[in-house]
Amino acid sequence: KVMAVSNAMAINLSYPLENRFAGYLLSISSQVNDRRVQEIKTFDLREISTMLGTSYRHLCRVIREFSDQGLIEKRRSQILIKDYEGLEALSAGFYE
């Protein structure tokens, strides 16, 4: 457990939230029959922000930026991934 927390803290301190959130989105999206499932049910954004080591407001700004860039689309309690390649370029292999 200490090792997992240590690794998460190292990532959180070393990389911008944009990279960490892109990696997180890719890690929780699933693949079915060689096709990625685009719809991700969002849970508590406060919990996600805590896990990523940032504030709720900062995470909301990044979600808005990703949406403006056409990477994702936020609808009520779900996030639709629109550009996997763009997210993969940002993610740098986090949470694989």
PDB file of C-alpha atoms in Angstrom:
ATOM      1  CA  LYS A   1       0.000   0.000   0.000  1.00  0.00           C
ATOM      2  CA  VAL A   2       2.837   2.381   0.841  1.00  0.00           C
ATOM      3  CA  MET A   3       4.454   1.686  -2.515  1.00  0.00           C
ATOM      4  CA  ALA A   4       1.214   2.431  -4.417  1.00  0.00           C
ATOM      5  CA  VAL A   5       0.737   5.700  -2.535  1.00  0.00           C
ATOM      6  CA  SER A   6       4.372   6.617  -3.107  1.00  0.00           C
ATOM      7  CA  ASN A   7       4.086   5.984  -6.860  1.00  0.00           C
ATOM      8  CA  ALA A   8       0.863   8.007  -7.071  1.00  0.00           C
ATOM      9  CA  MET A   9       2.453  10.912  -5.195  1.00  0.00           C
ATOM     10  CA  ALA A  10       5.492  10.866  -7.481  1.00  0.00           C
ATOM     11  CA  ILE A  11       3.253  11.051 -10.557  1.00  0.00           C
ATOM     12  CA  ASN A  12       1.076  13.769  -9.002  1.00  0.00           C
ATOM     13  CA  LEU A  13       4.097  15.929  -8.204  1.00  0.00           C
ATOM     14  CA  SER A  14       5.916  15.366 -11.491  1.00  0.00           C
ATOM     15  CA  TYR A  15       3.287  15.822 -14.191  1.00  0.00           C
ATOM     16  CA  PRO A  16       0.565  18.354 -15.000  1.00  0.00           C
ATOM     17  CA  LEU A  17      -3.055  17.502 -14.306  1.00  0.00           C
ATOM     18  CA  GLU A  18      -3.833  17.402 -18.030  1.00  0.00           C
ATOM     19  CA  ASN A  19      -1.497  14.422 -18.458  1.00  0.00           C
ATOM     20  CA  ARG A  20      -2.729  12.645 -15.337  1.00  0.00           C
ATOM     21  CA  PHE A  21      -6.422  13.113 -16.174  1.00  0.00           C
ATOM     22  CA  ALA A  22      -5.944  11.923 -19.769  1.00  0.00           C
ATOM     23  CA  GLY A  23      -4.238   8.787 -18.454  1.00  0.00           C
ATOM     24  CA  TYR A  24      -6.978   8.282 -15.896  1.00  0.00           C
ATOM     25  CA  LEU A  25      -9.709   8.515 -18.543  1.00  0.00           C
ATOM     26  CA  LEU A  26      -7.941   5.987 -20.730  1.00  0.00           C
ATOM     27  CA  SER A  27      -7.365   3.632 -17.810  1.00  0.00           C
ATOM     28  CA  ILE A  28     -11.042   3.503 -16.828  1.00  0.00           C
ATOM     29  CA  SER A  29     -12.370   3.223 -20.371  1.00  0.00           C
ATOM     30  CA  SER A  30     -12.885  -0.346 -21.457  1.00  0.00           C
ATOM     31  CA  GLN A  31     -12.437  -2.196 -24.701  1.00  0.00           C
ATOM     32  CA  VAL A  32     -15.096  -4.575 -26.018  1.00  0.00           C
ATOM     33  CA  ASN A  33     -14.620  -6.612 -29.227  1.00  0.00           C
ATOM     34  CA  ASP A  34     -11.665  -4.476 -30.373  1.00  0.00           C
ATOM     35  CA  ARG A  35     -13.716  -1.298 -29.941  1.00  0.00           C
ATOM     36  CA  ARG A  36     -13.359   1.134 -27.105  1.00  0.00           C
ATOM     37  CA  VAL A  37     -16.404   2.013 -25.075  1.00  0.00           C
ATOM     38  CA  GLN A  38     -16.715   5.764 -25.346  1.00  0.00           C
ATOM     39  CA  GLU A  39     -19.129   6.460 -22.527  1.00  0.00           C
ATOM     40  CA  ILE A  40     -17.730   6.679 -19.015  1.00  0.00           C
ATOM     41  CA  LYS A  41     -20.048   7.181 -16.084  1.00  0.00           C
ATOM     42  CA  THR A  42     -18.492   9.814 -13.895  1.00  0.00           C
ATOM     43  CA  PHE A  43     -18.556   9.182 -10.233  1.00  0.00           C
ATOM     44  CA  ASP A  44     -17.871  11.878  -7.709  1.00  0.00           C
ATOM     45  CA  LEU A  45     -15.563  14.430  -9.343  1.00  0.00           C
ATOM     46  CA  ARG A  46     -14.345  15.438  -5.884  1.00  0.00           C
ATOM     47  CA  GLU A  47     -13.137  11.886  -5.298  1.00  0.00           C
ATOM     48  CA  ILE A  48     -11.401  11.838  -8.691  1.00  0.00           C
ATOM     49  CA  SER A  49      -9.749  15.187  -7.984  1.00  0.00           C
ATOM     50  CA  THR A  50      -8.454  13.907  -4.649  1.00  0.00           C
ATOM     51  CA  MET A  51      -7.067  10.786  -6.276  1.00  0.00           C
ATOM     52  CA  LEU A  52      -5.323  12.909  -8.928  1.00  0.00           C
ATOM     53  CA  GLY A  53      -3.914  15.236  -6.274  1.00  0.00           C
ATOM     54  CA  THR A  54      -5.700  18.416  -7.322  1.00  0.00           C
ATOM     55  CA  SER A  55      -8.668  20.564  -6.412  1.00  0.00           C
ATOM     56  CA  TYR A  56     -12.201  20.023  -7.648  1.00  0.00           C
ATOM     57  CA  ARG A  57     -12.174  23.420  -9.376  1.00  0.00           C
ATOM     58  CA  HIS A  58      -8.911  22.694 -11.208  1.00  0.00           C
ATOM     59  CA  LEU A  59     -10.278  19.357 -12.428  1.00  0.00           C
ATOM     60  CA  CYS A  60     -13.433  21.113 -13.692  1.00  0.00           C
ATOM     61  CA  ARG A  61     -11.258  23.590 -15.623  1.00  0.00           C
ATOM     62  CA  VAL A  62      -9.311  20.725 -17.240  1.00  0.00           C
ATOM     63  CA  ILE A  63     -12.568  18.963 -18.163  1.00  0.00           C
ATOM     64  CA  ARG A  64     -13.751  22.196 -19.792  1.00  0.00           C
ATOM     65  CA  GLU A  65     -10.411  22.549 -21.655  1.00  0.00           C
ATOM     66  CA  PHE A  66     -10.595  18.955 -22.920  1.00  0.00           C
ATOM     67  CA  SER A  67     -14.158  19.583 -24.032  1.00  0.00           C
ATOM     68  CA  ASP A  68     -13.164  22.784 -25.856  1.00  0.00           C
ATOM     69  CA  GLN A  69     -10.330  20.889 -27.588  1.00  0.00           C
ATOM     70  CA  GLY A  70     -12.757  18.193 -28.741  1.00  0.00           C
ATOM     71  CA  LEU A  71     -11.113  15.415 -26.734  1.00  0.00           C
ATOM     72  CA  ILE A  72     -14.173  14.673 -24.597  1.00  0.00           C
ATOM     73  CA  GLU A  73     -17.783  15.679 -24.194  1.00  0.00           C
ATOM     74  CA  LYS A  74     -19.222  16.117 -20.694  1.00  0.00           C
ATOM     75  CA  ARG A  75     -22.893  15.295 -20.227  1.00  0.00           C
ATOM     76  CA  ARG A  76     -24.474  15.361 -16.791  1.00  0.00           C
ATOM     77  CA  SER A  77     -22.990  12.303 -15.073  1.00  0.00           C
ATOM     78  CA  GLN A  78     -20.967  10.929 -17.958  1.00  0.00           C
ATOM     79  CA  ILE A  79     -17.961  11.719 -20.090  1.00  0.00           C
ATOM     80  CA  LEU A  80     -17.816  10.717 -23.739  1.00  0.00           C
ATOM     81  CA  ILE A  81     -14.362  10.231 -25.186  1.00  0.00           C
ATOM     82  CA  LYS A  82     -14.253  11.696 -28.673  1.00  0.00           C
ATOM     83  CA  ASP A  83     -10.529  11.578 -29.480  1.00  0.00           C
ATOM     84  CA  TYR A  84      -8.619   8.580 -28.083  1.00  0.00           C
ATOM     85  CA  GLU A  85      -5.450   9.412 -29.998  1.00  0.00           C
ATOM     86  CA  GLY A  86      -5.407  12.916 -28.533  1.00  0.00           C
ATOM     87  CA  LEU A  87      -5.843  11.559 -25.015  1.00  0.00           C
ATOM     88  CA  GLU A  88      -3.163   8.931 -25.580  1.00  0.00           C
ATOM     89  CA  ALA A  89      -0.732  11.623 -26.736  1.00  0.00           C
ATOM     90  CA  LEU A  90      -1.423  13.587 -23.543  1.00  0.00           C
ATOM     91  CA  SER A  91      -1.411  10.620 -21.194  1.00  0.00           C
ATOM     92  CA  ALA A  92       2.230   9.553 -21.627  1.00  0.00           C
ATOM     93  CA  GLY A  93       1.318   6.053 -20.407  1.00  0.00           C
ATOM     94  CA  PHE A  94      -0.071   6.932 -16.974  1.00  0.00           C
ATOM     95  CA  TYR A  95      -2.166   4.387 -15.091  1.00  0.00           C
ATOM     96  CA  GLU A  96      -1.522   1.550 -17.557  1.00  0.00           C
TER      97      GLU A  96
END
